[in-house]
Coordinates of C-alpha atoms and ligand atoms in Angstrom, one line a residue:
X1 CA 91.7 90.6 82.1
X2 CA 89.9 93.2 84.1
X3 CA 86.5 92.0 85.0
X4 CA 83.3 93.5 86.3
X5 CA 84.4 95.7 89.1
X6 CA 81.1 97.3 89.7
X7 CA 80.1 95.4 92.7
X8 CA 82.7 96.1 95.3
X9 CA 83.1 97.2 98.9
X10 CA 85.5 97.9 101.7
X11 CA 88.4 96.0 103.2
X12 CA 90.7 96.4 106.1
X13 CA 94.4 96.0 106.5
X14 CA 95.0 92.3 105.6
X15 CA 91.3 91.7 105.9
X16 CA 90.6 92.7 109.5
X17 CA 93.0 95.3 111.0
X18 CA 92.3 98.9 111.9
X19 CA 89.2 100.7 112.6
X20 CA 86.5 98.1 112.1
X21 CA 87.7 94.7 112.6
X22 CA 86.1 91.3 112.1
X23 CA 87.0 87.9 112.7
X24 CA 85.9 83.3 113.1
X25 CA 87.4 78.7 111.6
X26 CA 89.4 77.6 108.9
X27 CA 89.3 74.1 107.6
X28 CA 92.8 74.4 106.5
X29 CA 91.9 75.4 102.9
X30 CA 91.3 72.0 101.4
X31 CA 91.7 71.9 97.7
X32 CA 88.4 72.0 96.0
X33 CA 87.3 69.7 93.3
X34 CA 87.3 71.5 90.0
X35 CA 83.7 70.3 89.5
X36 CA 82.6 72.7 92.3
X37 CA 79.9 75.1 91.2
X38 CA 80.2 78.8 91.8
X39 CA 77.6 78.6 94.6
X40 CA 79.5 75.7 96.2
X41 CA 82.7 77.6 95.9
X42 CA 81.2 80.7 97.5
X43 CA 79.7 78.6 100.4
X44 CA 83.2 77.1 101.1
X45 CA 84.8 80.4 100.7
X46 CA 82.5 82.0 103.4
X47 CA 83.2 79.1 105.8
X48 CA 87.0 79.4 105.4
X49 CA 86.9 83.2 105.5
X50 CA 85.1 83.1 108.8
X51 CA 87.9 80.9 110.1
X52 CA 90.5 83.3 109.0
X53 CA 88.7 86.2 110.6
X54 CA 88.7 84.3 113.8
X55 CA 92.3 83.6 113.7
X56 CA 93.6 86.9 112.5
X57 CA 91.1 88.7 114.8
X58 CA 92.4 87.0 117.8
X59 CA 96.1 87.6 116.8
X60 CA 95.3 91.2 115.9
X61 CA 93.6 91.9 119.2
X62 CA 96.4 90.4 121.3
X63 CA 99.0 92.2 119.3
X64 CA 97.5 95.7 119.5
X65 CA 96.7 95.4 123.2
X66 CA 100.1 93.9 124.1
X67 CA 102.8 94.8 121.6
X68 CA 105.8 92.3 122.0
X69 CA 108.0 90.3 119.7
X70 CA 105.9 87.2 120.4
X71 CA 102.5 88.8 119.7
X72 CA 104.1 90.4 116.5
X73 CA 105.0 86.9 115.3
X74 CA 101.5 85.6 115.9
X75 CA 99.9 88.5 114.1
X76 CA 102.3 88.2 111.1
X77 CA 101.8 84.5 110.9
X78 CA 98.0 84.8 110.9
X79 CA 98.0 87.6 108.3
X80 CA 100.4 85.7 106.1
X81 CA 98.2 82.6 106.3
X82 CA 95.2 84.7 105.3
X83 CA 97.2 86.3 102.4
X84 CA 98.2 82.8 101.1
X85 CA 94.5 81.7 101.2
X86 CA 93.3 84.9 99.6
X87 CA 95.7 84.7 96.6
X88 CA 94.8 81.0 96.1
X89 CA 91.0 81.6 96.4
X90 CA 91.0 84.5 94.0
X91 CA 92.9 82.4 91.5
X92 CA 90.4 79.5 92.0
X93 CA 87.5 81.9 91.6
X94 CA 88.7 82.8 88.1
X95 CA 87.1 79.5 86.9
X96 CA 83.8 81.3 87.1
X97 CA 84.9 84.3 85.0
X98 CA 82.5 84.9 82.2
X99 CA 79.9 82.6 83.6
X100 CA 76.3 83.9 84.0
X101 CA 75.9 83.8 87.7
X102 CA 73.2 85.0 90.1
X103 CA 74.0 88.6 91.2
X104 CA 74.7 87.6 94.8
X105 CA 77.2 85.0 93.8
X106 CA 79.0 87.3 91.4
X107 CA 79.1 90.0 94.0
X108 CA 80.6 87.6 96.6
X109 CA 83.4 86.7 94.0
X110 CA 84.1 90.4 93.3
X111 CA 84.3 91.2 97.0
X112 CA 86.6 88.3 97.6
X113 CA 89.1 89.8 95.3
X114 CA 89.1 93.1 97.1
X115 CA 89.1 91.6 100.6
X116 CA 92.5 92.8 101.7
X117 CA 94.1 96.2 101.9
X118 CA 97.6 94.8 101.2
X119 CA 97.5 91.9 98.7
X120 CA 100.5 89.7 98.8
X121 CA 102.7 88.5 96.0
X122 CA 102.3 84.8 95.1
X123 CA 105.6 83.9 96.8
X124 CA 106.0 82.6 100.3
X125 CA 109.1 84.7 101.3
X126 CA 107.6 87.9 100.0
X127 CA 104.3 87.2 101.6
X128 CA 105.9 86.7 105.0
X129 CA 108.0 89.8 104.5
X130 CA 104.9 91.9 103.7
X131 CA 103.1 90.6 106.7
X132 CA 106.1 91.2 109.0
X133 CA 106.5 94.8 107.6
X134 CA 102.9 95.6 108.2
X135 CA 103.0 94.2 111.8
X136 CA 106.3 96.0 112.7
X137 CA 105.2 99.4 111.3
X138 CA 101.9 99.2 113.3
X139 CA 103.8 98.2 116.4
X140 CA 106.4 100.9 116.0
X141 CA 103.7 103.5 115.8
X142 CA 101.9 102.1 118.8
X143 CA 105.1 102.0 120.9
X144 CA 106.5 105.2 119.5
X145 CA 108.0 107.6 122.1
X146 CA 109.9 110.9 122.0
X147 CA 112.3 112.1 124.6
X148 CA 112.9 115.8 124.7
X149 CA 116.1 117.7 125.6
X150 CA 115.1 117.6 129.2
X151 CA 114.9 113.8 129.2
X152 CA 111.1 113.8 129.5
X153 CA 109.8 110.9 127.4
X154 CA 106.2 110.9 126.0
X155 CA 104.3 108.4 123.9
X156 CA 101.9 109.2 121.1
X157 CA 98.9 109.7 123.2
X158 CA 100.7 112.0 125.7
X159 CA 102.0 114.1 122.8
X160 CA 98.5 114.2 121.3
X161 CA 97.1 115.4 124.6
X162 CA 99.7 118.0 124.9
X163 CA 98.9 119.4 121.4
X164 CA 95.3 119.9 122.5
X165 CA 96.0 121.8 125.7
X166 CA 99.3 123.8 125.4
X167 CA 99.3 127.3 124.1
X168 CA 103.1 127.7 124.2
X169 CA 104.2 127.8 120.5
X170 CA 107.7 126.6 121.2
X171 CA 106.6 123.7 123.4
X172 CA 104.0 122.8 120.8
X173 CA 106.5 122.8 118.0
X174 CA 108.8 120.6 120.1
X175 CA 106.0 118.0 120.6
X176 CA 105.0 118.3 117.0
X177 CA 108.5 117.7 115.7
X178 CA 109.2 115.1 118.4
X179 CA 106.4 112.8 117.4
X180 CA 107.6 112.9 113.8
X181 CA 110.9 111.5 114.8
X182 CA 109.2 108.1 115.4
X183 CA 108.4 107.8 111.7
X184 CA 111.9 108.4 110.3
X185 CA 113.0 104.8 110.7
X186 CA 109.8 103.6 109.0
X187 CA 110.5 105.2 105.7
X188 CA 112.5 102.4 104.1
X189 CA 110.2 99.8 105.5
X190 CA 107.2 101.6 104.0
X191 CA 108.9 101.9 100.6
X192 CA 109.5 98.1 100.6
X193 CA 105.9 97.5 101.8
X194 CA 104.6 99.5 98.9
X195 CA 106.7 97.5 96.4
X196 CA 105.4 94.2 97.7
X197 CA 101.8 95.2 98.0
X198 CA 101.9 96.7 94.5
X199 CA 103.2 93.4 93.2
X200 CA 100.3 91.7 95.0
X201 CA 97.8 94.1 93.4
X202 CA 99.3 93.6 89.9
X203 CA 98.9 89.8 90.5
X204 CA 95.2 90.5 91.0
X205 CA 94.9 92.5 87.7
X206 CA 95.2 96.1 89.0
X207 CA 97.7 98.6 87.8
X208 CA 98.8 99.3 91.4
X209 CA 97.4 99.2 95.0
X210 CA 95.8 102.7 94.6
X211 CA 93.8 101.5 91.7
X212 CA 92.7 98.5 93.7
X213 CA 91.6 100.8 96.6
X214 CA 89.7 103.1 94.3
X215 CA 87.9 100.0 92.9
X216 CA 86.2 99.3 96.1
X217 CA 83.3 101.8 95.7
X218 CA 81.1 100.2 93.0
X219 CA 82.4 102.7 90.5
X220 CA 85.4 102.7 88.2
X221 CA 88.5 104.1 89.8
X222 CA 88.3 107.1 87.5
X223 CA 84.7 107.7 88.4
X224 CA 85.5 107.5 92.1
X225 CA 88.3 110.0 91.8
X226 CA 86.1 112.4 89.9
X227 CA 83.3 112.0 92.4
X228 CA 85.5 112.8 95.4
X229 CA 86.8 115.8 93.6
X230 CA 83.3 117.0 92.8
X231 CA 82.3 116.6 96.5
X232 CA 85.4 118.4 97.7
X233 CA 84.7 121.4 95.4
X234 CA 81.2 121.6 96.7
X235 CA 82.4 121.8 100.3
X236 CA 85.6 123.9 99.8
X237 CA 84.0 127.4 100.2
X238 CA 83.0 126.4 103.8
X239 CA 86.6 125.3 104.6
X240 CA 88.0 128.5 103.0
X241 CA 85.9 130.7 105.2
X242 CA 86.7 128.8 108.3
X243 CA 90.4 128.9 107.5
X244 CA 90.4 132.6 106.9
X245 CA 88.6 133.3 110.2
X246 CA 90.7 130.9 112.3
X247 CA 94.0 132.3 110.9
X248 CA 92.8 135.8 111.8
X249 CA 91.9 134.8 115.3
X250 CA 95.1 132.9 115.8
X251 CA 97.0 135.9 114.5
X252 CA 95.4 138.0 117.2
X253 CA 96.1 135.4 119.8
X254 CA 99.7 134.5 119.0
X255 CA 100.7 137.6 117.1
X256 CA 101.1 138.0 113.4
X257 CA 104.8 137.2 113.5
X258 CA 103.8 133.7 114.7
X259 CA 100.8 133.4 112.4
X260 CA 101.4 135.5 109.3
X261 CA 98.1 136.7 107.7
X262 CA 99.0 136.1 104.1
X263 CA 100.1 132.5 104.1
X264 CA 99.4 129.0 105.5
X265 CA 98.7 128.4 109.2
X266 CA 101.6 126.9 111.1
X267 CA 100.7 123.2 111.4
X268 CA 101.5 123.0 115.1
X269 CA 99.1 125.6 116.3
X270 CA 95.7 124.0 115.5
X271 CA 95.2 122.0 118.7
X272 CA 95.8 118.7 117.0
X273 CA 98.9 116.7 116.0
X274 CA 97.7 116.6 112.3
X275 CA 95.6 119.7 112.2
X276 CA 92.7 117.4 111.2
X277 CA 90.3 118.7 113.9
X278 CA 90.4 122.1 115.5
X279 CA 87.9 121.5 118.3
X280 CA 90.4 122.4 121.0
X281 CA 90.6 125.9 119.7
X282 CA 87.0 126.5 120.6
X283 CA 87.8 128.8 123.6
X284 CA 89.7 131.1 121.2
X285 CA 87.1 131.0 118.5
X286 CA 83.9 131.2 120.5
X287 CA 81.8 133.7 118.6
X288 CA 79.7 135.0 121.5
X289 CA 81.5 134.9 124.8
X290 CA 79.8 132.9 127.4
X291 CA 76.6 132.4 125.4
X292 CA 75.3 128.8 125.6
X293 CA 77.1 126.5 127.9
X294 CA 78.4 123.8 125.6
X295 CA 81.2 122.6 127.7
X296 CA 80.7 118.9 128.0
X297 CA 84.3 118.3 129.1
X298 CA 83.8 120.2 132.3
X299 CA 80.7 118.1 133.2
X300 CA 82.8 114.9 132.5
X301 CA 85.4 116.3 134.8
X302 CA 83.2 117.7 137.6
X303 CA 81.1 114.5 137.7
X304 CA 84.3 112.5 137.2
X305 CA 82.8 110.2 134.5
X306 CA 84.7 107.0 134.3
X307 CA 85.6 105.6 130.8
X308 CA 82.9 102.9 131.3
X309 CA 80.3 105.6 132.1
X310 CA 81.2 107.4 128.9
X311 CA 80.8 104.2 126.9
X312 CA 77.4 103.6 128.7
X313 CA 76.3 107.0 127.6
X314 CA 77.0 106.1 124.0
X315 CA 75.3 102.7 124.3
X316 CA 72.2 104.4 125.7
X317 CA 71.8 106.5 122.6
X318 CA 71.8 103.4 120.3
X319 CA 69.4 101.7 122.7
X320 CA 67.1 104.7 122.5
X321 CA 66.8 104.0 118.8
X322 CA 65.5 100.5 119.6
X323 CA 68.8 98.8 119.1
X324 CA 70.0 96.0 121.4
X325 CA 72.2 96.5 124.4
X326 CA 75.9 95.5 123.9
X327 CA 76.7 91.9 125.0
X328 CA 78.2 91.2 128.4
X329 CA 81.4 90.2 126.6
X330 CA 81.7 93.7 125.3
X331 CA 82.1 95.0 128.8
X332 CA 84.4 92.2 129.9
X333 CA 86.8 92.1 126.9
X334 CA 87.0 95.7 125.6
X335 CA 90.0 97.9 126.4
X336 CA 88.9 101.3 127.7
X337 CA 92.1 102.6 129.3
X338 CA 95.7 102.6 128.5
X339 CA 97.5 99.8 130.5
X340 CA 100.3 101.2 132.7
X341 CA 102.7 98.3 132.1
X342 CA 102.8 97.5 128.4
X343 CA 102.7 99.0 124.9
X344 CA 99.4 99.1 123.1
X345 CA 98.0 100.7 120.0
X346 CA 96.0 103.5 121.5
X347 CA 94.4 104.6 118.2
X348 CA 90.7 103.9 118.7
X349 CA 89.2 100.9 116.9
X350 CA 86.1 98.7 117.1
X351 CA 86.2 94.9 116.7
X352 CA 83.5 92.5 115.4
X353 CA 85.1 89.2 116.4
X354 CA 83.5 85.8 116.1
X355 CA 81.3 86.9 113.2
X356 CA 80.0 89.9 115.1
X357 CA 79.0 88.0 118.2
X358 CA 82.0 89.2 120.2
X359 CA 82.0 93.0 119.9
X360 CA 84.8 95.1 121.5
X361 CA 86.4 98.5 121.4
X362 CA 90.0 99.3 122.0
X363 CA 90.7 102.9 123.2
X364 CA 92.7 104.8 125.7
X365 CA 89.8 106.9 126.8
X366 CA 90.5 110.4 128.0
X367 CA 87.9 112.5 129.9
X368 CA 86.9 115.1 127.3
X369 CA 84.1 115.8 124.8
X370 CA 86.1 114.8 121.8
X371 CA 86.7 111.4 123.2
X372 CA 83.1 111.0 124.0
X373 CA 82.4 111.6 120.3
X374 CA 85.0 109.1 119.3
X375 CA 83.2 106.5 121.6
X376 CA 79.9 107.2 119.8
X377 CA 81.9 106.8 116.5
X378 CA 83.3 103.4 117.6
X379 CA 80.0 102.1 118.8
X380 CA 78.6 102.9 115.3
X381 CA 81.1 100.3 114.0
X382 CA 80.1 97.8 116.7
X383 CA 76.4 98.2 116.0
X384 CA 77.0 97.8 112.3
X385 CA 79.0 94.6 113.0
X386 CA 76.3 93.3 115.2
X387 CA 73.6 94.1 112.7
X388 CA 75.2 92.3 109.8
X389 CA 76.3 89.2 111.7
X390 CA 73.7 86.9 110.0
X391 CA 75.2 87.8 106.5
X392 CA 77.7 85.4 105.0
X393 CA 81.2 86.3 106.0
X394 CA 82.0 88.1 102.7
X395 CA 79.1 90.4 103.2
X396 CA 79.9 91.2 106.8
X397 CA 81.1 94.6 106.1
X398 CA 80.0 98.2 105.4
X399 CA 78.1 98.9 102.1
X400 CA 81.4 100.7 101.5
X401 CA 84.2 101.9 103.8
X402 CA 82.6 105.3 104.1
X403 CA 79.3 103.8 105.4
X404 CA 81.2 102.0 108.2
X405 CA 82.8 105.3 109.3
X406 CA 79.6 107.3 108.9
X407 CA 77.3 105.4 111.3
X408 CA 78.6 106.7 114.6
X409 CA 79.3 110.1 113.1
X410 CA 75.6 110.3 112.1
X411 CA 74.7 109.7 115.7
X412 CA 77.2 112.4 116.8
X413 CA 75.1 114.9 114.8
X414 CA 72.2 114.1 117.0
X415 CA 74.2 115.2 120.1
X416 CA 72.5 118.6 120.0
X417 CA 72.3 120.9 123.0
X418 CA 68.8 119.5 123.6
X419 CA 70.1 116.0 123.8
X420 CA 73.1 116.9 125.9
X421 CA 70.9 118.7 128.4
X422 CA 68.4 115.8 128.5
X423 CA 71.2 113.4 129.5
X424 CA 72.8 115.8 131.9
X425 CA 76.0 116.4 130.0
X426 CA 75.4 120.2 129.9
X427 CA 73.1 122.5 131.9
X428 CA 70.1 124.0 130.1
X429 CA 70.1 124.2 126.3
X430 CA 70.0 127.9 125.5
X431 CA 67.8 128.9 122.5
X432 CA 69.0 132.0 120.7
X433 CA 70.6 132.9 117.4
X434 CA 73.9 133.5 119.2
X435 CA 73.7 130.1 120.8
X436 CA 73.2 128.5 117.4
X437 CA 76.3 130.1 116.0
X438 CA 78.4 129.1 119.0
X439 CA 77.2 125.5 118.7
X440 CA 77.8 125.5 114.9
X441 CA 81.3 126.8 115.5
X442 CA 81.9 124.0 118.0
X443 CA 80.7 121.4 115.5
X444 CA 82.5 123.0 112.5
X445 CA 85.9 123.1 114.2
X446 CA 85.6 119.3 114.6
X447 CA 84.2 118.5 111.2
X448 CA 85.2 121.0 108.6
X449 CA 89.0 120.8 108.9
X450 CA 88.6 117.0 108.3
X451 CA 87.3 117.7 104.8
X452 CA 90.6 118.6 103.1
X453 CA 92.6 116.4 105.4
X454 CA 90.6 113.2 104.6
X455 CA 90.8 114.1 100.9
X456 CA 94.5 114.5 100.8
X457 CA 95.9 111.5 102.8
X458 CA 95.0 108.9 100.1
X459 CA 95.8 111.3 97.3
X460 CA 99.4 111.1 98.7
X461 CA 99.2 107.3 98.8
X462 CA 97.7 107.1 95.3
X463 CA 100.8 109.0 94.0
X464 CA 103.1 106.7 96.1
X465 CA 101.4 103.5 94.8
X466 CA 101.5 104.5 91.2
X467 CA 105.2 105.4 91.4
X468 CA 104.8 109.2 90.7
X469 CA 106.0 109.9 94.3
X470 CA 109.3 108.1 95.1
X471 CA 110.8 107.7 98.5
X472 CA 113.0 110.7 98.1
X473 CA 110.0 112.7 97.4
X474 CA 107.6 111.3 100.0
X475 CA 107.8 114.2 102.4
X476 CA 107.8 117.0 99.8
X477 CA 104.8 115.5 98.1
X478 CA 103.0 115.3 101.4
X479 CA 103.6 118.9 102.3
X480 CA 102.6 120.0 98.8
X481 CA 99.2 118.4 99.4
X482 CA 98.9 119.7 102.9
X483 CA 99.6 123.2 101.7
X484 CA 97.2 123.0 98.7
X485 CA 94.3 121.4 100.5
X486 CA 94.6 122.5 104.1
X487 CA 96.6 125.7 103.8
X488 CA 98.9 124.6 106.6
X489 CA 102.7 124.4 106.6
X490 CA 105.4 123.2 108.9
X491 CA 107.1 125.9 111.0
X492 CA 110.5 124.2 110.6
X493 CA 112.3 122.9 107.6
X494 CA 111.5 119.3 106.8
X495 CA 114.0 117.1 105.0
X496 CA 114.1 114.2 102.6
X497 CA 114.9 111.8 105.5
X498 CA 111.8 112.8 107.3
X499 CA 108.7 110.7 106.8
X500 CA 105.9 112.8 108.2
X501 CA 103.1 110.8 106.6
X502 CA 104.3 107.9 108.8
X503 CA 103.5 109.8 111.9
X504 CA 99.8 109.3 111.2
X505 CA 98.4 106.0 112.3
X506 CA 96.7 105.0 109.0
X507 CA 99.9 105.1 107.0
X508 CA 101.9 102.5 109.0
X509 CA 98.7 100.6 109.7
X510 CA 97.8 100.7 106.0
X511 CA 94.2 101.7 106.5
X512 CA 92.7 103.5 103.5
X513 CA 91.6 107.0 104.4
X514 CA 89.2 108.2 101.7
X515 CA 86.6 106.3 103.7
X516 CA 86.6 109.2 106.2
X517 CA 86.1 111.7 103.4
X518 CA 83.1 109.8 102.1
X519 CA 81.8 109.4 105.7
X520 CA 81.9 113.2 106.2
X521 CA 79.5 113.5 103.3
X522 CA 77.3 110.5 104.1
X523 CA 76.8 111.3 107.8
X524 CA 74.9 114.4 106.8
X525 CA 72.9 112.6 104.2
X526 CA 72.0 109.9 106.7
X527 CA 71.2 112.5 109.4
X528 CA 68.8 114.3 107.0
X529 CA 67.0 111.0 106.2
X530 CA 66.8 109.9 109.8
X531 CA 65.5 113.2 110.9
X532 CA 62.8 112.9 108.2
X533 CA 61.9 109.5 109.5
X534 CA 61.7 110.8 113.1
X535 CA 59.3 113.5 111.9
X536 CA 61.7 116.4 112.6
X537 CA 60.6 119.8 111.3
X538 CA 62.9 122.8 111.2
X539 CA 66.5 123.3 110.4
X540 CA 68.7 120.2 110.2
X541 CA 71.1 121.4 112.8
X542 CA 68.4 121.4 115.4
X543 CA 67.5 117.7 114.9
X544 CA 68.3 114.9 117.3
X545 CA 66.9 111.5 116.6
X546 CA 67.6 110.4 120.2
X547 CA 64.7 108.2 121.3
X548 CA 63.2 107.8 117.8
X549 CA 62.4 104.1 117.1
X550 CA 61.2 105.1 113.6
X551 CA 64.6 106.5 112.8
X552 CA 66.3 103.5 114.5
X553 CA 64.3 101.0 112.3
X554 CA 65.4 102.7 109.1
X555 CA 69.0 102.8 110.3
X556 CA 69.0 99.2 111.4
X557 CA 67.6 98.0 108.0
X558 CA 70.6 99.6 106.3
X559 CA 73.1 98.1 108.9
X560 CA 71.7 94.6 108.6
X561 CA 72.3 94.5 104.8
X562 CA 76.1 94.8 105.3
X563 CA 77.8 94.8 102.0
X564 CA 75.3 92.4 100.3
X565 CA 74.3 95.0 97.8
X566 CA 76.0 97.8 95.8
X567 CA 76.0 100.9 98.1
X568 CA 73.9 103.1 95.8
X569 CA 71.0 100.6 96.4
X570 CA 71.6 100.8 100.1
X571 CA 71.8 104.6 100.1
X572 CA 68.7 104.8 98.0
X573 CA 66.7 102.8 100.5
X574 CA 67.6 105.1 103.4
X575 CA 67.8 108.5 101.6
X576 CA 65.9 108.2 98.3
X577 CA 69.0 109.1 96.3
X578 CA 71.7 107.0 94.7
X579 CA 74.3 109.8 94.7
X580 CA 76.7 111.1 97.3
X581 CA 75.7 114.6 97.8
X582 CA 77.3 117.5 99.7
X583 CA 74.2 119.7 99.9
X584 CA 73.3 118.3 103.3
X585 CA 76.5 119.4 104.9
X586 CA 76.4 122.8 103.2
X587 CA 72.8 123.3 104.4
X588 CA 73.7 122.2 107.9
X589 CA 76.3 124.9 108.3
X590 CA 74.4 127.7 106.6
X591 CA 74.1 129.8 109.8
X592 CA 77.8 129.5 110.5
X593 CA 78.6 130.3 106.9
X594 CA 76.8 133.6 107.2
X595 CA 78.7 134.5 110.4
X596 CA 82.0 133.6 108.9
X597 CA 81.4 135.7 105.7
X598 CA 80.6 138.6 107.9
X599 CA 83.7 138.2 110.0
X600 CA 85.9 137.8 107.0
X601 CA 84.7 140.9 105.3
X602 CA 87.7 143.1 104.5
X603 CA 90.2 140.3 105.4
X604 CA 92.3 139.0 102.7
X605 CA 91.7 135.2 102.6
X606 CA 93.7 132.4 101.1
X607 CA 97.3 131.4 101.3
Ligands
X8Z1 O1 90.7 106.6 112.8 C1 89.6 107.1 113.1 C2 88.7 106.4 114.2 C3 88.8 104.9 114.1 S1 88.1 104.3 112.6 C4 89.1 106.8 115.5 N1 89.2 108.3 112.6 C5 90.1 109.0 111.7 C6 91.3 109.5 112.4 O2 91.4 109.5 113.6 O3 92.2 110.0 111.7 C7 88.0 108.9 112.9 C8 88.1 110.3 112.2 C9 89.2 110.1 111.2
ZN2 ZN1 86.1 104.5 112.5

């Protein structure tokens, strides 16, 4: 029977993996007496859960910072042990179905059920198989390498770097195609992974894993789907104008034979492996040449900022809001750079180990502005994890997954030219209408292409999980969505044996992705509310809350609550509304929208 699913939140791969990770001691899962009250059950559950976080967190950290057969075994074992516990506890919790319980107890039970991104079948062999598949796909992604015809071998991060800097279409296409070869061997494993996780989801009462994921937003799955579509339609006009302009400029740059003006943009020419951020095209797109010096990268290079200095810069922002300094262990235990002698998962993540007392990030930091923003993003996770550490383990999470992803990105919106100049990352902040447009273009190239992209990734998975998209159709369905939403297409034929979705971290690592779409909306809502709290007057895009303890206090109050309340309550406390709302992002980019419309006049847009 499907119970009250109204009070749900986020979860990470097998409880802890991926972008915001937690961890703490298990008492071995002693069988509870059936006379246990719901409150007693929840108290025991929280203690045992903290134990699993500790164990799986330690195993996960060692695995992703040192990928070997041995660490793979340890991670798989820890995750399988968690999965066994999870299935058993959800079953035990059913004793309390239909009982009239305090809201907090009911919420804890509802969240328990959702506290995994890959529920396991109730069978030891299948459970182990699922855990091993998850571990091996993540490792294969982390250790993936492509050797080109000249025998030059590059890992994921080197290929990503190349995509941001090269302007040679043939070399870009080779790197783009090359990285996708690492995913081909994952296709069958992924299909089996889906089969097993779906069986686990059905055991918990969901139709499939996609329905379970969509249930983690305090809405029915259908309401959530409708809400995301509504938000996308509100933001789409902005994307369409940007797409039209970027295609025209790329057509001039590369020639219209390379970038035809009546169709999708070739996916390898957007300065990013997945065309999800177009920031690295700024020099081509700069609206007013040389107006407003916004080049943070050149400052990082000329002053030779170390990775640690880049992280210190982000920490200082949070501290300026009245938040605490990061603990010493953060600086001792984090991974800031790619080790030379071993395989690691370079994809950035933030870890809240030991119940939020042991915070860390794991990144392979590069010296550029985009990376600096990723650091601010990751510290948003860490500050959230630190803020909710006094909550019981089951509430040590974001109000929903989108909240977790939105914290650091809210702070990024405060990295205005005024702020950057104040902390010495650019020269003087120039004040003119042209400077505003340049700055808006720079922001939009990073944020706006993420809107369709973050919408489509899980739409693909929803189709895979519900069986509409079968393995033979994986790649075609993927490119249909990329064409429809993003207006991008591969420049070379893709075949059934290809598994292009697997070349994006969150697919092999099984991290749900709609969280980033929600975050794109929430970051602007949060920013608007914090700017109000800071007493900002004037356009939203000029606001930085740097140094505002009033804003910091409001922010912290939200962070401290973790997932203890349904997110609409949490949202209302900060913003005064219970709805996700795209008006803040649309307002923010109003000046750029005017510029783009002017530029696109007379062009034929669309694909
Ligand atoms: O995965 C991330 C973060 C870690 S949570 C680096 N992001 C998504 C991505 O890289 O695809 C942030 C933006 C979207
Ligand atoms: Zn994140």
